[in-house]
Amino acid sequence: MKTDTRLLIADDWEDYALLDSGHLQKLERFGSQTVIRPDPQAFWEPARATDSWRADARFSTKSSEDDGAGNWDVLSPKALDSWPMQWNGLTFEARRTAFRHMGVFQEHSVHWRFAQEKIRAAGRPIKALNLFGYTGMMSLACAAAGAEVVHLDASPKSNGYGKDNQAMSGLNDRTIRWIADDAMKFTAREIRRGNTYDAIILDPPKFGRGPKNETWRFEENLPELLDTVKTLLSDRPLFVILTAYAVRLSYLALSQALADRLSPLGGTMETGEMALPQQGTGRLLPTAIYARWHSG
């Protein structure tokens, strides 16, 4: 297996921009709306004084955790609770949530495009499994490229938003199964059923709960989940994508754990960090670590 260390920069957006960052905050444009959110990695000096930043809303929290709950302070009469955005022909709804998120993880466009390119180049039917799929942008990207998709998230509400995004993107004629379940239980059942997938995407949180209050802890549960991923791959696997946020791990740990399972397949393992480019400067805001394997 070949290994390639790469920094992936999400620079393929028109509807999103990182306008400034620093002093543990970031100023961002999501379509028609501009927001200020905390970011624990932005401990440098901002390009402009933060008291000069102008936004429609600001998120505030006393928690240092990336998923800590807080409140949105509305700063403009033009502020919206939800609004449409686009990426590469896909339409979806952005929204301000109670956990600072915006209904999309925009840095993942680097993986959406990668998945689309691999699926289109495969020249055969592709079945994809998207675990911890949130509001479904990866599922939409794979479906738009021609894959049959199984989308799994523990939150029925997130799946509902995903279905809405599918309709907004004009993809109701594409096959996406929206399933609310615990990832560990679902993958175990899929193995018993004998189901396999050509592509598997995993974007697990640091900590989470399933629909029946099942507990997910990244460091404890990921190894077992990776074992099931290996078993669920088809005889002609195309790719596996794994990302991680807010964990005390190096991307080397991710890639080596994934390589333990996939090295007999050959192919290429790419690993490194993901980042957002700041508009008008050479600054990059790190967002996540990743490991992704592809057959060639």
mmCIF file of N, CA, C and O in Angstrom, residues 7-57:
data_model
loop_
_atom_site.group_PDB
_atom_site.id
_atom_site.type_symbol
_atom_site.label_atom_id
_atom_site.label_comp_id
_atom_site.label_asym_id
_atom_site.label_seq_id
_atom_site.Cartn_x
_atom_site.Cartn_y
_atom_site.Cartn_z
ATOM 1 N N LEU A 7 -2.255 17.915 2.608
ATOM 2 C CA LEU A 7 -3.128 18.900 3.229
ATOM 3 C C LEU A 7 -4.266 19.174 2.253
ATOM 4 O O LEU A 7 -4.029 19.577 1.108
ATOM 5 N N LEU A 8 -5.493 18.934 2.680
ATOM 6 C CA LEU A 8 -6.655 19.139 1.823
ATOM 7 C C LEU A 8 -7.303 20.477 2.163
ATOM 8 O O LEU A 8 -7.730 20.698 3.304
ATOM 9 N N ILE A 9 -7.380 21.371 1.181
ATOM 10 C CA ILE A 9 -7.902 22.725 1.379
ATOM 11 C C ILE A 9 -9.215 22.868 0.633
ATOM 12 O O ILE A 9 -9.278 22.652 -0.585
ATOM 13 N N ALA A 10 -10.268 23.222 1.345
ATOM 14 C CA ALA A 10 -11.605 23.354 0.749
ATOM 15 C C ALA A 10 -11.726 24.729 0.079
ATOM 16 O O ALA A 10 -12.336 25.661 0.616
ATOM 17 N N ASP A 11 -11.176 24.820 -1.117
ATOM 18 C CA ASP A 11 -11.137 26.099 -1.834
ATOM 19 C C ASP A 11 -12.050 26.105 -3.058
ATOM 20 O O ASP A 11 -11.832 26.876 -3.995
ATOM 21 N N ASP A 12 -13.077 25.234 -3.058
ATOM 22 C CA ASP A 12 -13.936 25.098 -4.235
ATOM 23 C C ASP A 12 -15.352 25.605 -3.975
ATOM 24 O O ASP A 12 -16.319 25.102 -4.534
ATOM 25 N N TRP A 13 -15.468 26.627 -3.127
ATOM 26 C CA TRP A 13 -16.777 27.174 -2.763
ATOM 27 C C TRP A 13 -17.006 28.548 -3.392
ATOM 28 O O TRP A 13 -16.085 29.364 -3.475
ATOM 29 N N GLU A 14 -18.264 28.817 -3.771
ATOM 30 C CA GLU A 14 -18.713 30.157 -4.083
ATOM 31 C C GLU A 14 -19.627 30.696 -2.986
ATOM 32 O O GLU A 14 -19.636 31.895 -2.714
ATOM 33 N N ASP A 15 -20.404 29.799 -2.347
ATOM 34 C CA ASP A 15 -21.377 30.214 -1.342
ATOM 35 C C ASP A 15 -20.828 30.230 0.082
ATOM 36 O O ASP A 15 -21.569 30.518 1.024
ATOM 37 N N TYR A 16 -19.559 29.918 0.254
ATOM 38 C CA TYR A 16 -18.950 29.970 1.576
ATOM 39 C C TYR A 16 -17.616 30.700 1.494
ATOM 40 O O TYR A 16 -16.867 30.543 0.511
ATOM 41 N N ALA A 17 -17.305 31.470 2.543
ATOM 42 C CA ALA A 17 -15.980 32.096 2.639
ATOM 43 C C ALA A 17 -15.613 32.289 4.105
ATOM 44 O O ALA A 17 -16.462 32.693 4.919
ATOM 45 N N LEU A 18 -14.368 31.974 4.446
ATOM 46 C CA LEU A 18 -13.791 32.336 5.736
ATOM 47 C C LEU A 18 -13.232 33.746 5.574
ATOM 48 O O LEU A 18 -12.224 33.944 4.894
ATOM 49 N N LEU A 19 -13.897 34.725 6.153
ATOM 50 C CA LEU A 19 -13.555 36.130 5.936
ATOM 51 C C LEU A 19 -12.406 36.595 6.819
ATOM 52 O O LEU A 19 -11.595 37.424 6.405
ATOM 53 N N ASP A 20 -12.347 36.086 8.041
ATOM 54 C CA ASP A 20 -11.272 36.452 8.963
ATOM 55 C C ASP A 20 -11.279 35.445 10.112
ATOM 56 O O ASP A 20 -12.257 34.716 10.324
ATOM 57 N N SER A 21 -10.194 35.405 10.850
ATOM 58 C CA SER A 21 -10.095 34.513 12.000
ATOM 59 C C SER A 21 -9.011 35.011 12.933
ATOM 60 O O SER A 21 -8.057 35.676 12.510
ATOM 61 N N GLY A 22 -9.163 34.686 14.206
ATOM 62 C CA GLY A 22 -8.178 35.073 15.199
ATOM 63 C C GLY A 22 -8.825 35.342 16.540
ATOM 64 O O GLY A 22 -10.044 35.515 16.637
ATOM 65 N N HIS A 23 -7.993 35.361 17.584
ATOM 66 C CA HIS A 23 -8.478 35.559 18.951
ATOM 67 C C HIS A 23 -9.587 34.558 19.291
ATOM 68 O O HIS A 23 -10.594 34.889 19.914
ATOM 69 N N LEU A 24 -9.399 33.304 18.816
ATOM 70 C CA LEU A 24 -10.292 32.181 19.107
ATOM 71 C C LEU A 24 -11.684 32.354 18.503
ATOM 72 O O LEU A 24 -12.663 31.791 19.003
ATOM 73 N N GLN A 25 -11.768 33.104 17.393
ATOM 74 C CA GLN A 25 -13.027 33.312 16.711
ATOM 75 C C GLN A 25 -12.821 33.236 15.198
ATOM 76 O O GLN A 25 -11.697 33.328 14.704
ATOM 77 N N LYS A 26 -13.927 33.098 14.475
ATOM 78 C CA LYS A 26 -13.871 33.149 13.016
ATOM 79 C C LYS A 26 -15.109 33.856 12.482
ATOM 80 O O LYS A 26 -16.204 33.739 13.035
ATOM 81 N N LEU A 27 -14.890 34.622 11.432
ATOM 82 C CA LEU A 27 -15.945 35.360 10.744
ATOM 83 C C LEU A 27 -16.161 34.678 9.397
ATOM 84 O O LEU A 27 -15.232 34.584 8.587
ATOM 85 N N GLU A 28 -17.396 34.194 9.154
ATOM 86 C CA GLU A 28 -17.660 33.377 7.976
ATOM 87 C C GLU A 28 -18.901 33.857 7.238
ATOM 88 O O GLU A 28 -19.849 34.351 7.849
ATOM 89 N N ARG A 29 -18.893 33.629 5.920
ATOM 90 C CA ARG A 29 -20.078 33.880 5.111
ATOM 91 C C ARG A 29 -20.634 32.561 4.607
ATOM 92 O O ARG A 29 -19.950 31.800 3.935
ATOM 93 N N PHE A 30 -21.867 32.275 4.977
ATOM 94 C CA PHE A 30 -22.602 31.121 4.487
ATOM 95 C C PHE A 30 -23.723 31.638 3.593
ATOM 96 O O PHE A 30 -24.774 32.049 4.078
ATOM 97 N N GLY A 31 -23.496 31.649 2.297
ATOM 98 C CA GLY A 31 -24.501 32.171 1.389
ATOM 99 C C GLY A 31 -24.810 33.620 1.703
ATOM 100 O O GLY A 31 -23.923 34.481 1.721
ATOM 101 N N SER A 32 -26.075 33.923 2.024
ATOM 102 C CA SER A 32 -26.500 35.302 2.271
ATOM 103 C C SER A 32 -26.222 35.769 3.693
ATOM 104 O O SER A 32 -26.443 36.942 4.011
ATOM 105 N N GLN A 33 -25.762 34.879 4.557
ATOM 106 C CA GLN A 33 -25.602 35.191 5.967
ATOM 107 C C GLN A 33 -24.138 35.179 6.403
ATOM 108 O O GLN A 33 -23.346 34.345 5.942
ATOM 109 N N THR A 34 -23.809 36.103 7.300
ATOM 110 C CA THR A 34 -22.469 36.171 7.870
ATOM 111 C C THR A 34 -22.569 35.920 9.366
ATOM 112 O O THR A 34 -23.438 36.481 10.042
ATOM 113 N N VAL A 35 -21.697 35.048 9.881
ATOM 114 C CA VAL A 35 -21.764 34.666 11.292
ATOM 115 C C VAL A 35 -20.385 34.720 11.926
ATOM 116 O O VAL A 35 -19.359 34.602 11.252
ATOM 117 N N ILE A 36 -20.382 34.883 13.241
ATOM 118 C CA ILE A 36 -19.165 34.801 14.052
ATOM 119 C C ILE A 36 -19.323 33.600 14.974
ATOM 120 O O ILE A 36 -20.324 33.483 15.692
ATOM 121 N N ARG A 37 -18.329 32.707 14.942
ATOM 122 C CA ARG A 37 -18.377 31.518 15.793
ATOM 123 C C ARG A 37 -17.037 31.343 16.502
ATOM 124 O O ARG A 37 -15.987 31.735 15.972
ATOM 125 N N PRO A 38 -17.033 30.712 17.688
ATOM 126 C CA PRO A 38 -15.760 30.411 18.355
ATOM 127 C C PRO A 38 -14.980 29.366 17.573
ATOM 128 O O PRO A 38 -15.565 28.511 16.894
ATOM 129 N N ASP A 39 -13.662 29.439 17.671
ATOM 130 C CA ASP A 39 -12.817 28.395 17.115
ATOM 131 C C ASP A 39 -11.556 28.289 17.955
ATOM 132 O O ASP A 39 -10.734 29.219 17.965
ATOM 133 N N PRO A 40 -11.362 27.176 18.679
ATOM 134 C CA PRO A 40 -10.244 27.075 19.614
ATOM 135 C C PRO A 40 -8.878 27.055 18.949
ATOM 136 O O PRO A 40 -7.861 27.241 19.624
ATOM 137 N N GLN A 41 -8.822 26.822 17.634
ATOM 138 C CA GLN A 41 -7.520 26.777 16.960
ATOM 139 C C GLN A 41 -7.088 28.139 16.421
ATOM 140 O O GLN A 41 -5.925 28.315 16.064
ATOM 141 N N ALA A 42 -7.997 29.082 16.370
ATOM 142 C CA ALA A 42 -7.666 30.393 15.796
ATOM 143 C C ALA A 42 -7.081 31.307 16.867
ATOM 144 O O ALA A 42 -7.673 32.323 17.241
ATOM 145 N N PHE A 43 -5.886 30.974 17.375
ATOM 146 C CA PHE A 43 -5.309 31.762 18.463
ATOM 147 C C PHE A 43 -4.236 32.724 17.963
ATOM 148 O O PHE A 43 -3.389 33.189 18.711
ATOM 149 N N TRP A 44 -4.292 33.060 16.665
ATOM 150 C CA TRP A 44 -3.405 34.054 16.079
ATOM 151 C C TRP A 44 -4.096 35.421 16.058
ATOM 152 O O TRP A 44 -5.233 35.573 16.514
ATOM 153 N N GLU A 45 -3.395 36.398 15.476
ATOM 154 C CA GLU A 45 -3.955 37.737 15.345
ATOM 155 C C GLU A 45 -4.875 37.800 14.128
ATOM 156 O O GLU A 45 -4.495 37.340 13.039
ATOM 157 N N PRO A 46 -6.062 38.370 14.260
ATOM 158 C CA PRO A 46 -6.937 38.515 13.093
ATOM 159 C C PRO A 46 -6.406 39.556 12.122
ATOM 160 O O PRO A 46 -5.610 40.430 12.506
ATOM 161 N N ALA A 47 -6.851 39.477 10.870
ATOM 162 C CA ALA A 47 -6.441 40.469 9.876
ATOM 163 C C ALA A 47 -7.007 41.838 10.222
ATOM 164 O O ALA A 47 -6.369 42.869 9.984
ATOM 165 N N ARG A 48 -8.242 41.846 10.764
ATOM 166 C CA ARG A 48 -8.873 43.087 11.213
ATOM 167 C C ARG A 48 -9.305 42.909 12.664
ATOM 168 O O ARG A 48 -9.610 41.798 13.095
ATOM 169 N N ALA A 49 -9.341 43.970 13.397
ATOM 170 C CA ALA A 49 -9.751 43.906 14.794
ATOM 171 C C ALA A 49 -11.132 43.255 14.899
ATOM 172 O O ALA A 49 -12.045 43.583 14.132
ATOM 173 N N THR A 50 -11.284 42.325 15.838
ATOM 174 C CA THR A 50 -12.548 41.593 15.931
ATOM 175 C C THR A 50 -13.726 42.504 16.258
ATOM 176 O O THR A 50 -14.862 42.195 15.895
ATOM 177 N N ASP A 51 -13.484 43.639 16.918
ATOM 178 C CA ASP A 51 -14.603 44.538 17.207
ATOM 179 C C ASP A 51 -15.081 45.287 15.970
ATOM 180 O O ASP A 51 -16.103 45.987 16.022
ATOM 181 N N SER A 52 -14.357 45.125 14.847
ATOM 182 C CA SER A 52 -14.805 45.725 13.582
ATOM 183 C C SER A 52 -15.553 44.722 12.710
ATOM 184 O O SER A 52 -16.081 45.104 11.666
ATOM 185 N N TRP A 53 -15.586 43.446 13.129
ATOM 186 C CA TRP A 53 -16.305 42.444 12.344
ATOM 187 C C TRP A 53 -17.805 42.747 12.350
ATOM 188 O O TRP A 53 -18.371 43.124 13.391
ATOM 189 N N ARG A 54 -18.444 42.562 11.221
ATOM 190 C CA ARG A 54 -19.884 42.759 11.095
ATOM 191 C C ARG A 54 -20.529 41.444 10.672
ATOM 192 O O ARG A 54 -20.062 40.810 9.717
ATOM 193 N N ALA A 55 -21.579 41.038 11.375
ATOM 194 C CA ALA A 55 -22.211 39.751 11.095
ATOM 195 C C ALA A 55 -23.700 39.831 11.375
ATOM 196 O O ALA A 55 -24.183 40.742 12.064
ATOM 197 N N ASP A 56 -24.429 38.860 10.846
ATOM 198 C CA ASP A 56 -25.862 38.763 11.110
ATOM 199 C C ASP A 56 -26.147 38.099 12.451
ATOM 200 O O ASP A 56 -27.183 38.352 13.063
ATOM 201 N N ALA A 57 -25.227 37.231 12.908
ATOM 202 C CA ALA A 57 -25.421 36.544 14.180
ATOM 203 C C ALA A 57 -24.079 36.107 14.736
ATOM 204 O O ALA A 57 -23.121 35.886 13.992
#
